[in-house]
mmCIF file of C-alpha atoms in Angstrom:
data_model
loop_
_atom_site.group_PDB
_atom_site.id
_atom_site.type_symbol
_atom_site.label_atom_id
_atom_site.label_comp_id
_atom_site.label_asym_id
_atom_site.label_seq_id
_atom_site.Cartn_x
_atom_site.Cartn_y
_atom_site.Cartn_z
ATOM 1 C CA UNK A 705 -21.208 146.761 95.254
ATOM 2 C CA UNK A 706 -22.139 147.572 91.889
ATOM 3 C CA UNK A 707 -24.056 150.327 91.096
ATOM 4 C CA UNK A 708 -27.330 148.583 89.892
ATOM 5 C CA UNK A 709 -27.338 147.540 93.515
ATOM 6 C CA UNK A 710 -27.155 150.460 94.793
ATOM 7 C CA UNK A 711 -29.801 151.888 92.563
ATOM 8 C CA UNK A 712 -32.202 148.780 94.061
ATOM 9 C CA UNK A 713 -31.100 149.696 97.914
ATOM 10 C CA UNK A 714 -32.101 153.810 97.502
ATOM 11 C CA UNK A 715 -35.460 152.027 96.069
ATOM 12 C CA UNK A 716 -36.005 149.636 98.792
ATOM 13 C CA UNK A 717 -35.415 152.073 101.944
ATOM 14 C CA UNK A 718 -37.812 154.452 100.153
ATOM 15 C CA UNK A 719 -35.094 157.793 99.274
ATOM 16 C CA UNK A 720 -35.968 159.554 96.045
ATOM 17 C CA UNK A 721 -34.531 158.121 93.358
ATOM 18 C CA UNK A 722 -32.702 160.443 90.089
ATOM 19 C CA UNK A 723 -36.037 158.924 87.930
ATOM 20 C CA UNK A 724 -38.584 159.427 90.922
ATOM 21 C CA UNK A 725 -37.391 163.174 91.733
ATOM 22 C CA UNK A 726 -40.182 165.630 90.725
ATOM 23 C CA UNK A 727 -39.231 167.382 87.056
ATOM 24 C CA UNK A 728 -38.457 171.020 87.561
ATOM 25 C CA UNK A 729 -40.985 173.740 86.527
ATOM 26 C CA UNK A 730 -41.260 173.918 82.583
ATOM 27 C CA UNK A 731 -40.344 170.421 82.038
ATOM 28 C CA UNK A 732 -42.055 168.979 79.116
ATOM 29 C CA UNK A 733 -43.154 166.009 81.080
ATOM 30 C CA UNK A 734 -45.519 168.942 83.067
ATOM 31 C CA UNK A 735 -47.004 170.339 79.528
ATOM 32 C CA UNK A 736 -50.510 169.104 78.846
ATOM 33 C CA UNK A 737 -50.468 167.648 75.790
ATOM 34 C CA UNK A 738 -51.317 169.369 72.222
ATOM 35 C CA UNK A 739 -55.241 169.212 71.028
ATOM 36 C CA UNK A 740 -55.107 166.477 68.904
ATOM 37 C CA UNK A 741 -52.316 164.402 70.000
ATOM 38 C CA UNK A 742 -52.626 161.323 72.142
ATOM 39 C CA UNK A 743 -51.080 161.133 76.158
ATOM 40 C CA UNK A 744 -47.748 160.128 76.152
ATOM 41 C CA UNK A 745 -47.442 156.776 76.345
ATOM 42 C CA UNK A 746 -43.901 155.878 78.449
ATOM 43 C CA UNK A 747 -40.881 154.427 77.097
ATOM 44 C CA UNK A 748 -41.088 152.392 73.893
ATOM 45 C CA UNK A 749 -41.360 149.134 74.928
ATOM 46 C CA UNK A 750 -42.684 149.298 78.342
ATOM 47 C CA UNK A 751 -45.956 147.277 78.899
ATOM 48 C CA UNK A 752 -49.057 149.468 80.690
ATOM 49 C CA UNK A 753 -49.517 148.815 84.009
ATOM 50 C CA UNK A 754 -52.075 146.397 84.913
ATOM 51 C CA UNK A 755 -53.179 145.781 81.181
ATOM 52 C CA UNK A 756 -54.624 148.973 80.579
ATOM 53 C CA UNK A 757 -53.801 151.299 78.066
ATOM 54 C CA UNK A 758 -51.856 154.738 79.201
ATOM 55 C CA UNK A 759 -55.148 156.203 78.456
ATOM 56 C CA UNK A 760 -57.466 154.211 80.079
ATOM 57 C CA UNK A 761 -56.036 154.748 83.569
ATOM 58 C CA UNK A 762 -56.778 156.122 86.481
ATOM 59 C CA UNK A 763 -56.048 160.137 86.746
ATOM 60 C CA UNK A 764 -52.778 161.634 86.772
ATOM 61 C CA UNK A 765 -53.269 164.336 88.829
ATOM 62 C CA UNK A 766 -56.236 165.937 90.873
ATOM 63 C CA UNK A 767 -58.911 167.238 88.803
ATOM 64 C CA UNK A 768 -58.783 165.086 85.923
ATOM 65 C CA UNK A 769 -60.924 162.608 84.736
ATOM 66 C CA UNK A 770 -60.113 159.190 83.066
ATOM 67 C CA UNK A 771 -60.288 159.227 79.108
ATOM 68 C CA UNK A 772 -63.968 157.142 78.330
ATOM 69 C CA UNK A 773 -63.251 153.705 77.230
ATOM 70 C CA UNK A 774 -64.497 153.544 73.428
ATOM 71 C CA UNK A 775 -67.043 150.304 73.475
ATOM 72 C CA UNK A 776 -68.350 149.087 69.374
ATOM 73 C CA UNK A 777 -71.883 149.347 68.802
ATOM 74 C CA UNK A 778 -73.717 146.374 69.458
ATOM 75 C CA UNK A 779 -76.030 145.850 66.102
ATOM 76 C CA UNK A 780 -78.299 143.440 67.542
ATOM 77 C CA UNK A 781 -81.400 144.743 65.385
ATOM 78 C CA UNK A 782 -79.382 143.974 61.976
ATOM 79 C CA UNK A 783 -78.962 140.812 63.012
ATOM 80 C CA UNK A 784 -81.787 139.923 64.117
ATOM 81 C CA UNK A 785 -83.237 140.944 60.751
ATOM 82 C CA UNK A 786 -80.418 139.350 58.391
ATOM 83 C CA UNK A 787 -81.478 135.638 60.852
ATOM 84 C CA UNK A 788 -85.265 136.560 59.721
ATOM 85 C CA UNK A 789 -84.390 137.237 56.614
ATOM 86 C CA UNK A 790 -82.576 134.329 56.202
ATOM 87 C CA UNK A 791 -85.315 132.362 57.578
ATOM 88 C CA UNK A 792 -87.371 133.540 54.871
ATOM 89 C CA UNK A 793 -85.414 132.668 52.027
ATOM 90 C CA UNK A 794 -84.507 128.988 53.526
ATOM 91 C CA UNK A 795 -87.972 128.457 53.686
ATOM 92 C CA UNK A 796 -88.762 129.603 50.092
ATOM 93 C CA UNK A 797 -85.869 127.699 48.834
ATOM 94 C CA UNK A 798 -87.931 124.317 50.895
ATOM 95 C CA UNK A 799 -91.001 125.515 49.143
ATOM 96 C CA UNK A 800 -89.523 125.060 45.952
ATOM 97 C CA UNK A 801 -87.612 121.905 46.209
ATOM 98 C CA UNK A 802 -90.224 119.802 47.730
ATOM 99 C CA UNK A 803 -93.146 121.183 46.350
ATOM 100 C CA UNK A 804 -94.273 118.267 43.613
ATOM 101 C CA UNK A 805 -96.626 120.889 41.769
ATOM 102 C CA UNK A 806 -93.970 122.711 40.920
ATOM 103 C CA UNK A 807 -93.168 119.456 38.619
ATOM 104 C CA UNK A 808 -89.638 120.520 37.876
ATOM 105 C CA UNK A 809 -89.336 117.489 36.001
ATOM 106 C CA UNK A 810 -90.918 118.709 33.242
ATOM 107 C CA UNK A 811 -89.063 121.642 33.469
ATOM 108 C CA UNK A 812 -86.489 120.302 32.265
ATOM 109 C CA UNK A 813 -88.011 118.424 29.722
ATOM 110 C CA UNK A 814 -89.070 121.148 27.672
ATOM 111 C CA UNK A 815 -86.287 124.124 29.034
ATOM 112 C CA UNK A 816 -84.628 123.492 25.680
ATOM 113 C CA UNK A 817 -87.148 122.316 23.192
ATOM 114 C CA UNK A 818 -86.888 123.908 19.754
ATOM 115 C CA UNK A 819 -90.457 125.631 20.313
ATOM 116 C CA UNK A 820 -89.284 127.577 23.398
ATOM 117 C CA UNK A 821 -85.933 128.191 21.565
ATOM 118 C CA UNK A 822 -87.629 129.457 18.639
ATOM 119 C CA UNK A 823 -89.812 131.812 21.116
ATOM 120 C CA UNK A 824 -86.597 132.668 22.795
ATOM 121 C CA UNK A 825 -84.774 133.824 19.642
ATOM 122 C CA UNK A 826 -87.846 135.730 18.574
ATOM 123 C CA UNK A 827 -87.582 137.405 21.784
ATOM 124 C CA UNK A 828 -84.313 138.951 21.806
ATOM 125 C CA UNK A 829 -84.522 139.869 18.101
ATOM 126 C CA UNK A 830 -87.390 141.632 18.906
ATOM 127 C CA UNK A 831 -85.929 143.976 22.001
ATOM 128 C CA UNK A 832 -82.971 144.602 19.897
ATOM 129 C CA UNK A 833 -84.841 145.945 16.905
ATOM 130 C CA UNK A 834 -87.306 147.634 18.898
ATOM 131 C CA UNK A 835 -84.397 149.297 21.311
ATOM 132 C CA UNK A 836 -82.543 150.152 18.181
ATOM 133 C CA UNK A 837 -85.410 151.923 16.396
ATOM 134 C CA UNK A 838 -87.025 153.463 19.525
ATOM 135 C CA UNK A 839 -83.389 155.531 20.357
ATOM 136 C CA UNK A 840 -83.017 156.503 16.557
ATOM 137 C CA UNK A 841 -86.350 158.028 17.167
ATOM 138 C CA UNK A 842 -86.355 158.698 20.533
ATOM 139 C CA UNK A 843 -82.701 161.005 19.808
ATOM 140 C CA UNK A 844 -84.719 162.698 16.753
ATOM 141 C CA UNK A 845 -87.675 163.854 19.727
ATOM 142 C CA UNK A 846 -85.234 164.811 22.164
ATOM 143 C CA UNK A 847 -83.524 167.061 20.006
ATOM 144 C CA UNK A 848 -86.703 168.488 18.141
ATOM 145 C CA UNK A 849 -88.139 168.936 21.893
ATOM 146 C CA UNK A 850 -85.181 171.109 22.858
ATOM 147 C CA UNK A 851 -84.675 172.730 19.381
ATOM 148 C CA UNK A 852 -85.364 176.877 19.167
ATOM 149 C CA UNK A 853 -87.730 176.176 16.126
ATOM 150 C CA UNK A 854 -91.009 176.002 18.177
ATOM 151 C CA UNK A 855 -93.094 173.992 15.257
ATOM 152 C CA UNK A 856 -90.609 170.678 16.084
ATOM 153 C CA UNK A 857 -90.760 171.661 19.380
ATOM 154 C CA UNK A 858 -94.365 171.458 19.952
ATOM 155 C CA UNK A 859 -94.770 168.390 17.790
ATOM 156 C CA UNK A 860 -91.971 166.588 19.841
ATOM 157 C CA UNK A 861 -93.803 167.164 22.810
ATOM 158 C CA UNK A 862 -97.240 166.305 21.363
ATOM 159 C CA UNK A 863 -95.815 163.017 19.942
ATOM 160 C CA UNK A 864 -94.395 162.459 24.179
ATOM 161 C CA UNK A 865 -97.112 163.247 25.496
ATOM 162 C CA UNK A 866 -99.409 161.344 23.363
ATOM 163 C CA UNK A 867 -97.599 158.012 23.187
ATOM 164 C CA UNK A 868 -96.611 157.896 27.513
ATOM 165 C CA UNK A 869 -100.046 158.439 27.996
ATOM 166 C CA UNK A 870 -101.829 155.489 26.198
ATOM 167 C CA UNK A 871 -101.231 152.005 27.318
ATOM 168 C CA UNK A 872 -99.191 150.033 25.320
ATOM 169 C CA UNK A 873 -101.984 147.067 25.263
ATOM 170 C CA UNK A 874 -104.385 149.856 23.751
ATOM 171 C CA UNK A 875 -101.620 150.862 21.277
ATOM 172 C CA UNK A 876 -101.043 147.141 20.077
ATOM 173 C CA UNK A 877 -104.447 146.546 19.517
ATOM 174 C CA UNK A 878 -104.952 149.616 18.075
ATOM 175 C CA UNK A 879 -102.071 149.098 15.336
ATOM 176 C CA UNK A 880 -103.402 145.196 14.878
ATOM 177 C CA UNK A 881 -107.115 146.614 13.790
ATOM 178 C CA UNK A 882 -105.725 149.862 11.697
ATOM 179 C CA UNK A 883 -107.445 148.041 8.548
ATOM 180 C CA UNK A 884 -110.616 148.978 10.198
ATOM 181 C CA UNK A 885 -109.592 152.718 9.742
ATOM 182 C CA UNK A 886 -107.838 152.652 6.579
ATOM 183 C CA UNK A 887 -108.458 149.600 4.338
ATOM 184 C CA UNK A 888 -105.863 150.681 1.640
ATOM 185 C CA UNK A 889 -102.609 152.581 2.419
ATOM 186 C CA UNK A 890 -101.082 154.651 -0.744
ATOM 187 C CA UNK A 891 -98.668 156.690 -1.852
ATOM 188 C CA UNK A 892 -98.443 159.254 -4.191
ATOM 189 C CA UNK A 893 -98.553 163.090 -4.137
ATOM 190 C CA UNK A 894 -100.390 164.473 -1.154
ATOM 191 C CA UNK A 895 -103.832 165.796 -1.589
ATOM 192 C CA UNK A 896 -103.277 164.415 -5.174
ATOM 193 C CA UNK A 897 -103.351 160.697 -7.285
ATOM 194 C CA UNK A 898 -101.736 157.768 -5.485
ATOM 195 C CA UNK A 899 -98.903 156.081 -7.480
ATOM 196 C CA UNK A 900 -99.073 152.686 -5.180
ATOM 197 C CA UNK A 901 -101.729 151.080 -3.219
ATOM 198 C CA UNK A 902 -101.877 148.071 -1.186
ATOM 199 C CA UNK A 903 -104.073 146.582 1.208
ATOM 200 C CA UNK A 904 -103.231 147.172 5.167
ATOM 201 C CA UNK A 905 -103.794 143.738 6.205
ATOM 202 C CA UNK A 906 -101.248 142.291 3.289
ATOM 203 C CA UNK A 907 -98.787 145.199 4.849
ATOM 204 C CA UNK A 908 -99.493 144.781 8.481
ATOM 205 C CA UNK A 909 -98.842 141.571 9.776
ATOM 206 C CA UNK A 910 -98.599 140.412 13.414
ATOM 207 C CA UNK A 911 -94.908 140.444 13.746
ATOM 208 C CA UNK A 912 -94.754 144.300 11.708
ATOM 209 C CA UNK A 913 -97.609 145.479 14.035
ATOM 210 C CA UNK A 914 -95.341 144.481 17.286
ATOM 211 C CA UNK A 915 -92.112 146.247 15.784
ATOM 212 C CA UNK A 916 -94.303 148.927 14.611
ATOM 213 C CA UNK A 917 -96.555 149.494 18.349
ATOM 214 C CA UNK A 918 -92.938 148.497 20.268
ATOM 215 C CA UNK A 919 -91.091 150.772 18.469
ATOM 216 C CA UNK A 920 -93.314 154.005 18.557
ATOM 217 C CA UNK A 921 -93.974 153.516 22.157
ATOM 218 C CA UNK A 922 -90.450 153.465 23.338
ATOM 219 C CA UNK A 923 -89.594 155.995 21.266
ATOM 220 C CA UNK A 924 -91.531 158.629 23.789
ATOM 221 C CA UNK A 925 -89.718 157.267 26.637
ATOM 222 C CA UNK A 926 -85.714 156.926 24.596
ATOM 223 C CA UNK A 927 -86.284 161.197 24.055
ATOM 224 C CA UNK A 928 -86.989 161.643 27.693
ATOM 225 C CA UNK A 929 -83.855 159.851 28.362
ATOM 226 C CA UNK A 930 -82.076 161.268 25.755
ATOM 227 C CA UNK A 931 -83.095 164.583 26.882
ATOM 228 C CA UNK A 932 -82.052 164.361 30.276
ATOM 229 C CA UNK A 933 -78.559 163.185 29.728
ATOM 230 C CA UNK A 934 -78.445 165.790 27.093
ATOM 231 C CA UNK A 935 -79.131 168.304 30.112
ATOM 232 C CA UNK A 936 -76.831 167.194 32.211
ATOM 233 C CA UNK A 937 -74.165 167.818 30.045
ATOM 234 C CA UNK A 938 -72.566 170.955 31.435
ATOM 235 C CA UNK A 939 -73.245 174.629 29.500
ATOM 236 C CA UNK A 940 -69.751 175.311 29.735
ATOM 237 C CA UNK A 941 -68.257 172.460 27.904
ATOM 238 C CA UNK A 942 -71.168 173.628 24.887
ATOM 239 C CA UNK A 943 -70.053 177.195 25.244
ATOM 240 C CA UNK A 944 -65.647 176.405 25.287
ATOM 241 C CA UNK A 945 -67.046 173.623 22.110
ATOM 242 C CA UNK A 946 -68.263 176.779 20.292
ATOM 243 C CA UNK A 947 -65.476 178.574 20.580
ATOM 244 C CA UNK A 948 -63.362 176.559 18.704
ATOM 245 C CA UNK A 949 -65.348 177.280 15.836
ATOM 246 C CA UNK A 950 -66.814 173.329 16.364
ATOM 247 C CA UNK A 951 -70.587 172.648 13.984
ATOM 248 C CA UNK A 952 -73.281 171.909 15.957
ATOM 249 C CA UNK A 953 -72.924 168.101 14.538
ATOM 250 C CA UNK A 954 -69.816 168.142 15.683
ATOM 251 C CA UNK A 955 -69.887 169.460 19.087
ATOM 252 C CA UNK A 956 -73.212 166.514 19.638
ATOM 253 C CA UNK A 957 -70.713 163.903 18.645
ATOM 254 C CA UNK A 958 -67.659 165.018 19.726
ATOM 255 C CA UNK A 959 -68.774 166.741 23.091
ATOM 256 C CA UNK A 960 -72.349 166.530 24.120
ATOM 257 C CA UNK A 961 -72.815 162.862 23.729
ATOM 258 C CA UNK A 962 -69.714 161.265 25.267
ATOM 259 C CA UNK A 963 -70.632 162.986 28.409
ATOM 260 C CA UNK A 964 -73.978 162.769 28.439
ATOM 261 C CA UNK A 965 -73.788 158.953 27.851
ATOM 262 C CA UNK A 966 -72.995 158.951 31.492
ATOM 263 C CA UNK A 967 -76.876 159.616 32.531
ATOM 264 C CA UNK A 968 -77.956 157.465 29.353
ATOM 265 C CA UNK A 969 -76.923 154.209 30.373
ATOM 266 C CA UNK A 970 -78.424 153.492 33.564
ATOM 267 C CA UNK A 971 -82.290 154.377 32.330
ATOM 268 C CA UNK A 972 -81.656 153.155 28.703
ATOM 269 C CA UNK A 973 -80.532 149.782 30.808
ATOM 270 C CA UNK A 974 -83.753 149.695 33.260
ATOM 271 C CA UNK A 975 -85.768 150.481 29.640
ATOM 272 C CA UNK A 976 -83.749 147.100 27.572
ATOM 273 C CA UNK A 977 -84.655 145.031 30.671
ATOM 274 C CA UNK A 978 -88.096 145.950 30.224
ATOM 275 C CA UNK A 979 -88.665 145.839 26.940
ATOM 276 C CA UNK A 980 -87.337 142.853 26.915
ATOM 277 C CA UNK A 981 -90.215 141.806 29.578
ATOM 278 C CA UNK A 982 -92.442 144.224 27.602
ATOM 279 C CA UNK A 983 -92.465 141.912 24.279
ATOM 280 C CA UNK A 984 -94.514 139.393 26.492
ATOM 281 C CA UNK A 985 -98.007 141.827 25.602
ATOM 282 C CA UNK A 986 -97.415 140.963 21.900
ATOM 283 C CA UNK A 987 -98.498 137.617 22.576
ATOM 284 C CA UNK A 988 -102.053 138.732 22.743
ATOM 285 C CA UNK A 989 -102.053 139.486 18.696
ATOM 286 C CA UNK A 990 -100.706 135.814 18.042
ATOM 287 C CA UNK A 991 -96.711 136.791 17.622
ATOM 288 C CA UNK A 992 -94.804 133.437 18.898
ATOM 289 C CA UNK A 993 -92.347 134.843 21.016
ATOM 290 C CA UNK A 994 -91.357 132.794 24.552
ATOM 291 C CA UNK A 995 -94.680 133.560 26.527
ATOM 292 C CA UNK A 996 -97.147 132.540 23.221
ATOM 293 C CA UNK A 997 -94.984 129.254 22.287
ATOM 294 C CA UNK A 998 -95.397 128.411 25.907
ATOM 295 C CA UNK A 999 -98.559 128.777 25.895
ATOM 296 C CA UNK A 1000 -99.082 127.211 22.861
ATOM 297 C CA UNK A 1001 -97.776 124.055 24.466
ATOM 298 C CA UNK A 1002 -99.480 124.370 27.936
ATOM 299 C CA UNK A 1003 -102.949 124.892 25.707
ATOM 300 C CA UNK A 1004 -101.825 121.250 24.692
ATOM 301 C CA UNK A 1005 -100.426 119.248 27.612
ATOM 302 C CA UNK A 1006 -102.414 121.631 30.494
ATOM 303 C CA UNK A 1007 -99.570 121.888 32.065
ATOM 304 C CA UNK A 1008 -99.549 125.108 33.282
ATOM 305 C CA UNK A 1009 -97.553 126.095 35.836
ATOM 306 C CA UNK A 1010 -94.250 123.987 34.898
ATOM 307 C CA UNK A 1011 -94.408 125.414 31.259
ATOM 308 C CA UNK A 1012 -94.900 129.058 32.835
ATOM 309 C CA UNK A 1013 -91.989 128.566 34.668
ATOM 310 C CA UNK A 1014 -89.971 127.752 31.654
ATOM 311 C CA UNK A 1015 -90.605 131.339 30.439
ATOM 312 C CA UNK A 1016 -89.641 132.948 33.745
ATOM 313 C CA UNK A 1017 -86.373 131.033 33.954
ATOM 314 C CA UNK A 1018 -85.718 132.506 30.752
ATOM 315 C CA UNK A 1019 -86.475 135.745 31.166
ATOM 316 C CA UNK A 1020 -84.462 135.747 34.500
ATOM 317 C CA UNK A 1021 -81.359 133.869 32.785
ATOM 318 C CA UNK A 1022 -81.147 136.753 29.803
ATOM 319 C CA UNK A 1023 -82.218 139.888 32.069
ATOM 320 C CA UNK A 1024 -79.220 138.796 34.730
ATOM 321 C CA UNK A 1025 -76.756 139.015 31.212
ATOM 322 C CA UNK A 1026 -78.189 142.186 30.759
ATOM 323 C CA UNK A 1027 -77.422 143.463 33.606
ATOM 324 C CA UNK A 1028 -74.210 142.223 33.465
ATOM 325 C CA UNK A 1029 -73.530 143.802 30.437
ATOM 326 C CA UNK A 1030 -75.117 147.075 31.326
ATOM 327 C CA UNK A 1031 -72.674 147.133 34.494
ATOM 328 C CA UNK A 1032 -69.628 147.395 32.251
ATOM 329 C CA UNK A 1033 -71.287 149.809 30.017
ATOM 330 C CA UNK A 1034 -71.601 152.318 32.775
ATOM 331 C CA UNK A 1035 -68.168 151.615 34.498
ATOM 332 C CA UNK A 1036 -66.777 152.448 30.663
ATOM 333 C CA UNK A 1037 -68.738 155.652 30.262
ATOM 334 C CA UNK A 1038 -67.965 156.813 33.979
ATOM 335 C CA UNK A 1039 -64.208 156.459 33.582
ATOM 336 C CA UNK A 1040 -63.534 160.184 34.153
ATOM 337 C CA UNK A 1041 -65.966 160.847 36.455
ATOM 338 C CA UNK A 1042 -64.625 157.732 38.882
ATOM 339 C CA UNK A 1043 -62.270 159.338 42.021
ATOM 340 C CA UNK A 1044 -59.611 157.362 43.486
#
């Protein structure tokens, strides 16, 4: 009889078995296990009994309770919500396709006529100019706000203070009627003869008066965000910049700005986005950008709503480039601030 036989007899008429005898006293099978480590789980390769897991079973010994059974959280709220949400939007989305007012027809018809075009390209070539000019100044008030010569500061924080708190509607109209004010504009020696004159309303036209109202207006709002990402910059790095002997131009270029273009970007992105919406108000002193030639066609045809939806498509199509762009802009500034 072989001894795998023999094992199976000692098993069957019930005698302790070498594997069933009780482990003497400090055996590691009697050591509670360390905090932190799981129960031992048998030999490799031996299934649980009865499908559970080593740890989900009944107590080994008296005393002892069973390990809890983790259980995932049911989110039935945040689904609910994402089907109403859903609901919404699928219902929206009907709205808009069957809806014959909507007369997406003629939509189409004049998405891409050369008057909308022409409207279009006046529109982004007046954000960039203004966005360009309003930083130039805007960089000029942030650092005359913050500089130790308290003439420029005061008058940096007069020209903020003045410009955020004045609609830009009232400043547009205001620039657009300046003639009223000041008929001729010269220049010459001050408080002395004037070498050239001209007339305001030959200088001022409507297009000028937008860049001109645009520009001044963002400019208030650029030093602000100038300022703050100027702050954020850490004293240290300004202090270690100084002492390597480093000019003050220097150290801005060099130091201050490359890190402080990290809190630029994202407002200087939200404020190109809306100055891009912004150049809409100009419409109201006769400057053909996208909302006036639409208009000027609707005025025309009465055709509203499909014409106003033109312009919104528009705007949507180049803000969702924008933001495209602006992404990559602040992944590229944030490269050494990004952890693994």
């Amino acid at each position: 009889m072989s001894f795998d036989a023999l094992a199976f007899d000692a098993r069957a008429s019930g005698a302790p078995t070498t594997s069933d005898a009780p482990a003497p006293a400090g055996h590691p099978q009697d050591q509670p296990p360390e905090p932190g480590e799981p129960p031992e789980r048998g030999k490799p390769g031996e299934p649980p009994e009865s499908g559970k897991q080593p740890w989900q079973g009944t107590p080994s010994g008296p005393g002892e309770r069973p390990a809890l059974r983790i259980v995932p959280v049911r989110r039935t709220g945040q689904w609910i919500a994402a089907l109403l949400v859903l609901l919404l939007l699928a219902m929206a989305v009907n709205s808009l396709a069957r809806n014959k007012a909507f007369q997406w027809d003629v939509v189409a018809d004049y998405f891409t006529t050369s008057a909308v075009l022409r409207g279009l390209g006046l529109t982004l070539w007046l954000t960039a100019l203004v966005m360009v000019l309003g930083f130039v100044l805007g960089t000029l008030l942030a650092l005359g706000r913050m500089s130790a010569n308290p003439v420029l500061s005061w008058v940096s924080s007069g020209y903020i203070w003045f410009f955020r708190s004045t609609p830009i509607l009232v400043q547009l109209l205001f620039w657009f009627n300046i003639g009223a004010l000041y008929p001729r504009l010269g220049l010459g020696i001050p408080f002395g003869p004037e070498f050239v004159t001209v007339k305001t309303v030959n200088l001022l036209g409507p297009v000028t008066v937008a860049v001109l109202g645009l520009t001044l207006h963002e400019a208030a709002y650029a030093a602000e965000v100038v300022r703050g990402g100027l702050l954020s910059v850490d004293r240290g790095q300004i202090e270690a910049a100084q002492s390597l002997g480093l000019s003050p131009w220097r150290r801005l270029r060099r130091i201050v700005l490359p890190q402080a273009m990290r809190a630029i970007v994202p407002p200087a992105g939200n404020m190109l986005i809306g100055a891009l919406k912004g150049t809409s108000i100009v419409s109201v002193i006769a400057v053909q950008d996208l909302l006036y030639s639409v208009q000027l066609v609707y005025h025309r045809t009465y055709q509203v709503i499909p014409l106003l939806l033109v312009a919104t498509i528009w705007y949507a199509l180049v803000t969702s480039v924008l933001s495209v762009g602006q992404h990559y802009v602040e992944k590229h500034y944030a490269r050494g601030a990004e952890r693994s």
